[in-house]
mmCIF file of C-alpha atoms in Angstrom:
data_model
loop_
_atom_site.group_PDB
_atom_site.id
_atom_site.type_symbol
_atom_site.label_atom_id
_atom_site.label_comp_id
_atom_site.label_asym_id
_atom_site.label_seq_id
_atom_site.Cartn_x
_atom_site.Cartn_y
_atom_site.Cartn_z
ATOM 1 C CA MET Z 787 0.000 0.000 0.000
ATOM 2 C CA ALA Z 788 2.813 2.384 0.848
ATOM 3 C CA GLU Z 789 4.378 1.785 -2.568
ATOM 4 C CA VAL Z 790 1.050 2.472 -4.310
ATOM 5 C CA ALA Z 791 0.594 5.701 -2.343
ATOM 6 C CA GLU Z 792 4.143 6.780 -3.175
ATOM 7 C CA THR Z 793 3.622 6.071 -6.886
ATOM 8 C CA LYS Z 794 0.421 8.106 -6.877
ATOM 9 C CA GLN Z 795 2.194 10.995 -5.163
ATOM 10 C CA ASP Z 796 4.975 10.813 -7.753
ATOM 11 C CA ARG Z 797 2.437 11.020 -10.585
ATOM 12 C CA ILE Z 798 0.754 14.017 -8.988
ATOM 13 C CA ALA Z 799 4.112 15.706 -8.460
ATOM 14 C CA ARG Z 800 5.090 15.093 -12.099
ATOM 15 C CA ARG Z 801 1.771 16.492 -13.327
ATOM 16 C CA GLN Z 802 2.294 19.597 -11.214
ATOM 17 C CA VAL Z 803 5.791 20.062 -12.657
ATOM 18 C CA ASP Z 804 4.482 19.524 -16.191
ATOM 19 C CA LYS Z 805 1.699 22.068 -15.644
ATOM 20 C CA PHE Z 806 4.188 24.567 -14.239
ATOM 21 C CA GLU Z 807 6.522 24.147 -17.229
ATOM 22 C CA ALA Z 808 3.618 24.364 -19.680
ATOM 23 C CA ARG Z 809 2.521 27.629 -18.078
ATOM 24 C CA ARG Z 810 6.082 28.991 -18.277
ATOM 25 C CA SER Z 811 6.167 28.180 -21.976
ATOM 26 C CA GLU Z 812 2.778 29.794 -22.534
ATOM 27 C CA LEU Z 813 3.840 32.987 -20.764
ATOM 28 C CA ALA Z 814 7.199 33.077 -22.541
ATOM 29 C CA LEU Z 815 5.588 32.854 -25.974
ATOM 30 C CA ALA Z 816 2.917 35.398 -25.060
ATOM 31 C CA THR Z 817 5.519 37.957 -23.978
ATOM 32 C CA LEU Z 818 7.950 37.229 -26.818
ATOM 33 C CA ALA Z 819 6.729 40.149 -28.939
ATOM 34 C CA THR Z 820 7.317 42.601 -26.088
ATOM 35 C CA LEU Z 821 10.780 41.200 -25.439
ATOM 36 C CA ALA Z 822 11.609 41.434 -29.139
ATOM 37 C CA GLU Z 823 10.368 45.010 -29.358
ATOM 38 C CA LEU Z 824 12.155 46.339 -26.275
ATOM 39 C CA GLY Z 825 15.289 44.170 -26.166
ATOM 40 C CA TYR Z 826 17.104 42.930 -23.097
ATOM 41 C CA ALA Z 827 18.588 46.158 -21.758
ATOM 42 C CA ARG Z 828 15.311 48.089 -21.891
ATOM 43 C CA THR Z 829 13.140 45.320 -20.471
ATOM 44 C CA SER Z 830 12.134 44.398 -16.934
ATOM 45 C CA LEU Z 831 9.462 41.972 -15.761
ATOM 46 C CA ARG Z 832 7.364 44.961 -14.741
ATOM 47 C CA GLU Z 833 7.649 46.547 -18.195
ATOM 48 C CA ILE Z 834 6.803 43.257 -19.856
ATOM 49 C CA ALA Z 835 3.738 42.973 -17.640
ATOM 50 C CA GLN Z 836 2.670 46.511 -18.573
ATOM 51 C CA ASN Z 837 2.860 45.581 -22.258
ATOM 52 C CA SER Z 838 1.031 42.269 -21.926
ATOM 53 C CA GLU Z 839 -2.128 40.861 -20.378
ATOM 54 C CA PHE Z 840 -0.248 39.302 -17.478
ATOM 55 C CA SER Z 841 0.434 40.892 -14.110
ATOM 56 C CA HIS Z 842 3.890 41.456 -12.726
ATOM 57 C CA GLY Z 843 3.061 39.044 -9.910
ATOM 58 C CA ILE Z 844 2.259 36.200 -12.305
ATOM 59 C CA LEU Z 845 5.452 36.696 -14.309
ATOM 60 C CA HIS Z 846 7.536 36.912 -11.151
ATOM 61 C CA TYR Z 847 5.953 33.676 -9.871
ATOM 62 C CA TYR Z 848 6.925 31.700 -12.957
ATOM 63 C CA PHE Z 849 10.265 33.362 -13.739
ATOM 64 C CA ALA Z 850 13.078 34.270 -11.375
ATOM 65 C CA ASP Z 851 13.977 37.376 -13.372
ATOM 66 C CA LYS Z 852 14.014 38.762 -16.901
ATOM 67 C CA ARG Z 853 17.017 36.607 -17.786
ATOM 68 C CA ASP Z 854 15.014 33.496 -16.982
ATOM 69 C CA LEU Z 855 12.063 34.715 -19.064
ATOM 70 C CA LEU Z 856 14.202 35.849 -21.992
ATOM 71 C CA THR Z 857 16.119 32.577 -22.197
ATOM 72 C CA HIS Z 858 12.948 30.493 -21.998
ATOM 73 C CA ALA Z 859 11.225 32.611 -24.648
ATOM 74 C CA VAL Z 860 14.125 32.354 -27.090
ATOM 75 C CA ARG Z 861 14.336 28.605 -26.499
ATOM 76 C CA GLN Z 862 10.650 28.242 -27.372
ATOM 77 C CA TYR Z 863 11.071 30.273 -30.534
ATOM 78 C CA GLU Z 864 14.249 28.516 -31.619
ATOM 79 C CA ALA Z 865 12.694 25.071 -31.111
ATOM 80 C CA VAL Z 866 10.503 25.885 -34.108
ATOM 81 C CA CYS Z 867 13.007 27.949 -36.083
ATOM 82 C CA VAL Z 868 15.735 25.304 -36.219
ATOM 83 C CA THR Z 869 13.505 23.256 -38.530
ATOM 84 C CA ARG Z 870 12.812 26.146 -40.930
ATOM 85 C CA TYR Z 871 14.976 24.717 -43.735
ATOM 86 C CA ASP Z 872 14.001 21.060 -43.356
ATOM 87 C CA ASP Z 873 11.290 21.215 -46.041
ATOM 88 C CA VAL Z 874 13.717 22.997 -48.372
ATOM 89 C CA VAL Z 875 16.271 20.214 -47.906
ATOM 90 C CA ALA Z 876 13.707 17.425 -48.212
ATOM 91 C CA GLY Z 877 12.081 18.828 -51.358
ATOM 92 C CA ALA Z 878 15.214 19.753 -53.317
ATOM 93 C CA GLU Z 879 15.773 17.670 -56.437
ATOM 94 C CA SER Z 880 18.844 19.577 -57.605
ATOM 95 C CA ALA Z 881 21.538 21.836 -56.210
ATOM 96 C CA GLU Z 882 20.047 24.786 -58.106
ATOM 97 C CA VAL Z 883 16.590 24.259 -56.585
ATOM 98 C CA LEU Z 884 18.060 23.877 -53.102
ATOM 99 C CA ALA Z 885 20.110 27.072 -53.452
ATOM 100 C CA ARG Z 886 17.106 29.021 -54.742
ATOM 101 C CA ASP Z 887 14.668 27.791 -52.094
ATOM 102 C CA PHE Z 888 17.235 28.225 -49.335
ATOM 103 C CA ALA Z 889 17.872 31.835 -50.368
ATOM 104 C CA ASP Z 890 14.118 32.529 -50.522
ATOM 105 C CA THR Z 891 13.584 31.123 -47.020
ATOM 106 C CA PHE Z 892 16.787 32.634 -45.630
ATOM 107 C CA PHE Z 893 15.841 36.182 -46.615
ATOM 108 C CA GLY Z 894 12.117 35.628 -46.196
ATOM 109 C CA THR Z 895 12.487 34.903 -42.484
ATOM 110 C CA LEU Z 896 14.902 37.827 -42.218
ATOM 111 C CA LYS Z 897 12.053 40.124 -43.206
ATOM 112 C CA SER Z 898 9.121 38.391 -41.519
ATOM 113 C CA ASP Z 899 10.773 37.723 -38.140
ATOM 114 C CA ALA Z 900 13.285 40.563 -37.934
ATOM 115 C CA GLN Z 901 12.451 41.542 -34.344
ATOM 116 C CA LEU Z 902 12.692 37.968 -33.112
ATOM 117 C CA HIS Z 903 16.044 37.451 -34.821
ATOM 118 C CA ARG Z 904 17.193 40.695 -33.231
ATOM 119 C CA LEU Z 905 16.201 39.300 -29.836
ATOM 120 C CA TRP Z 906 18.322 36.189 -30.422
ATOM 121 C CA TYR Z 907 21.400 38.226 -31.299
ATOM 122 C CA ASP Z 908 20.725 40.422 -28.277
ATOM 123 C CA LEU Z 909 20.741 37.342 -26.055
ATOM 124 C CA ARG Z 910 23.916 36.013 -27.682
ATOM 125 C CA ASN Z 911 25.679 39.352 -27.206
ATOM 126 C CA GLN Z 912 24.578 39.480 -23.572
ATOM 127 C CA SER Z 913 26.196 36.070 -23.018
ATOM 128 C CA LEU Z 914 29.580 37.684 -23.701
ATOM 129 C CA PHE Z 915 29.111 39.713 -20.526
ATOM 130 C CA ASP Z 916 26.764 37.553 -18.435
ATOM 131 C CA GLU Z 917 27.955 34.015 -17.802
ATOM 132 C CA SER Z 918 24.484 32.850 -16.739
ATOM 133 C CA PHE Z 919 23.365 32.997 -20.387
ATOM 134 C CA ARG Z 920 26.258 31.071 -21.908
ATOM 135 C CA ALA Z 921 25.166 27.451 -21.528
ATOM 136 C CA ASP Z 922 21.774 28.190 -23.065
ATOM 137 C CA VAL Z 923 23.250 30.293 -25.872
ATOM 138 C CA LEU Z 924 25.812 27.632 -26.743
ATOM 139 C CA GLU Z 925 23.101 24.970 -26.846
ATOM 140 C CA ILE Z 926 20.857 27.066 -29.106
ATOM 141 C CA ASP Z 927 23.829 27.996 -31.283
ATOM 142 C CA GLN Z 928 24.663 24.302 -31.695
ATOM 143 C CA ARG Z 929 21.145 23.552 -32.900
ATOM 144 C CA ARG Z 930 21.315 26.427 -35.376
ATOM 145 C CA GLU Z 931 24.666 25.136 -36.615
ATOM 146 C CA GLU Z 932 23.141 21.696 -37.198
ATOM 147 C CA MET Z 933 20.267 23.337 -39.110
ATOM 148 C CA ILE Z 934 22.710 25.072 -41.466
ATOM 149 C CA TRP Z 935 24.824 21.955 -41.848
ATOM 150 C CA ARG Z 936 21.815 19.976 -43.102
ATOM 151 C CA VAL Z 937 21.539 22.523 -45.921
ATOM 152 C CA VAL Z 938 25.244 22.648 -46.770
ATOM 153 C CA SER Z 939 25.804 18.886 -46.663
ATOM 154 C CA ARG Z 940 22.732 18.220 -48.840
ATOM 155 C CA TYR Z 941 23.819 20.922 -51.279
ATOM 156 C CA ALA Z 942 27.250 19.290 -51.529
ATOM 157 C CA GLU Z 943 25.634 15.902 -52.129
ATOM 158 C CA LEU Z 944 23.443 17.284 -54.919
ATOM 159 C CA CYS Z 945 26.521 18.915 -56.495
ATOM 160 C CA GLY Z 946 28.442 15.639 -56.363
ATOM 161 C CA ALA Z 947 30.869 17.417 -54.061
ATOM 162 C CA GLU Z 948 31.956 17.512 -50.435
ATOM 163 C CA PRO Z 949 31.681 20.282 -47.863
ATOM 164 C CA ALA Z 950 34.790 22.459 -47.969
ATOM 165 C CA THR Z 951 34.566 23.379 -44.310
ATOM 166 C CA SER Z 952 33.417 22.074 -40.939
ATOM 167 C CA PRO Z 953 29.841 22.520 -39.681
ATOM 168 C CA SER Z 954 31.011 25.321 -37.392
ATOM 169 C CA GLY Z 955 32.814 27.037 -40.264
ATOM 170 C CA ALA Z 956 29.786 26.878 -42.557
ATOM 171 C CA TYR Z 957 27.563 28.200 -39.785
ATOM 172 C CA ALA Z 958 29.939 31.061 -38.997
ATOM 173 C CA VAL Z 959 29.899 32.162 -42.645
ATOM 174 C CA LEU Z 960 26.136 31.989 -43.192
ATOM 175 C CA ASP Z 961 25.200 33.302 -39.770
ATOM 176 C CA GLY Z 962 27.571 36.221 -40.249
ATOM 177 C CA ILE Z 963 25.838 37.067 -43.520
ATOM 178 C CA PHE Z 964 22.438 36.772 -41.880
ATOM 179 C CA GLN Z 965 23.349 39.020 -38.958
ATOM 180 C CA SER Z 966 24.851 41.640 -41.260
ATOM 181 C CA ALA Z 967 21.820 41.500 -43.559
ATOM 182 C CA LEU Z 968 19.550 41.896 -40.523
ATOM 183 C CA LEU Z 969 21.408 45.004 -39.395
ATOM 184 C CA HIS Z 970 21.215 46.559 -42.852
ATOM 185 C CA SER Z 971 17.570 45.593 -43.212
ATOM 186 C CA LEU Z 972 16.675 47.204 -39.879
ATOM 187 C CA SER Z 973 18.658 50.262 -40.954
ATOM 188 C CA GLY Z 974 16.756 50.528 -44.233
ATOM 189 C CA VAL Z 975 19.826 49.821 -46.373
ATOM 190 C CA SER Z 976 18.033 47.622 -48.878
ATOM 191 C CA ASP Z 977 20.802 47.694 -51.500
ATOM 192 C CA THR Z 978 23.151 45.779 -49.236
ATOM 193 C CA VAL Z 979 20.471 43.200 -48.421
ATOM 194 C CA SER Z 980 19.785 42.736 -52.147
ATOM 195 C CA ARG Z 981 23.493 42.206 -52.752
ATOM 196 C CA PHE Z 982 23.587 39.517 -50.086
ATOM 197 C CA GLU Z 983 20.592 37.837 -51.736
ATOM 198 C CA ASN Z 984 22.319 37.828 -55.111
ATOM 199 C CA GLU Z 985 25.551 36.485 -53.645
ATOM 200 C CA LEU Z 986 24.128 33.701 -51.472
ATOM 201 C CA THR Z 987 24.228 31.013 -54.160
ATOM 202 C CA THR Z 988 27.843 31.928 -54.954
ATOM 203 C CA ILE Z 989 28.706 31.655 -51.272
ATOM 204 C CA LEU Z 990 27.070 28.218 -51.092
ATOM 205 C CA ARG Z 991 29.281 27.099 -53.984
ATOM 206 C CA LEU Z 992 32.347 28.260 -52.063
ATOM 207 C CA LEU Z 993 31.356 26.034 -49.159
ATOM 208 C CA VAL Z 994 31.717 22.846 -51.225
ATOM 209 C CA VAL Z 995 34.584 21.300 -53.169
ATOM 210 C CA GLN Z 996 34.412 18.798 -55.995
ATOM 211 C CA ARG Z 997 35.495 15.259 -55.171
#
């Protein structure tokens, strides 16, 4: 009987933890737009509450501080975003089609989710100064690197070639282009963004080498 009672208590405890985590995720996603608009430095839990339907007390109950909320929110967003190129990779029948569809998606998300991408780079920059962010940032960065590598390795395969660099090297190149394009896009410098768009296929070719 004692074992049965203990098992029941364990199930109840797990359900309570699951409900708590589900509520954290719900709140993080609901406040993501405010976080993306204001950025880390200009945001506090109180300001987030004032710009959302949730009270400061609720946010403070579920999150220790704005760092906790910001990290959880970006994790939720990135869990979806790291699959953004999977359909492009799966549907590509040639290297040319893959390069075209990748470029369309690459710059399409740049425009449609600019504020959210800005929030990610804000979090990554903060990790240079705040050690408490680093483990989460490195984990998210690794998943983004794997996302890019799926594109590059499939492109190489379709070209009958091999990747000319490591996964981290390919990610550094393409992420650097994306971050620069984001900055120019937010600054209204459309000519530079257009140049990046035109050059992306050429850059993909530079990331592979013929066997």
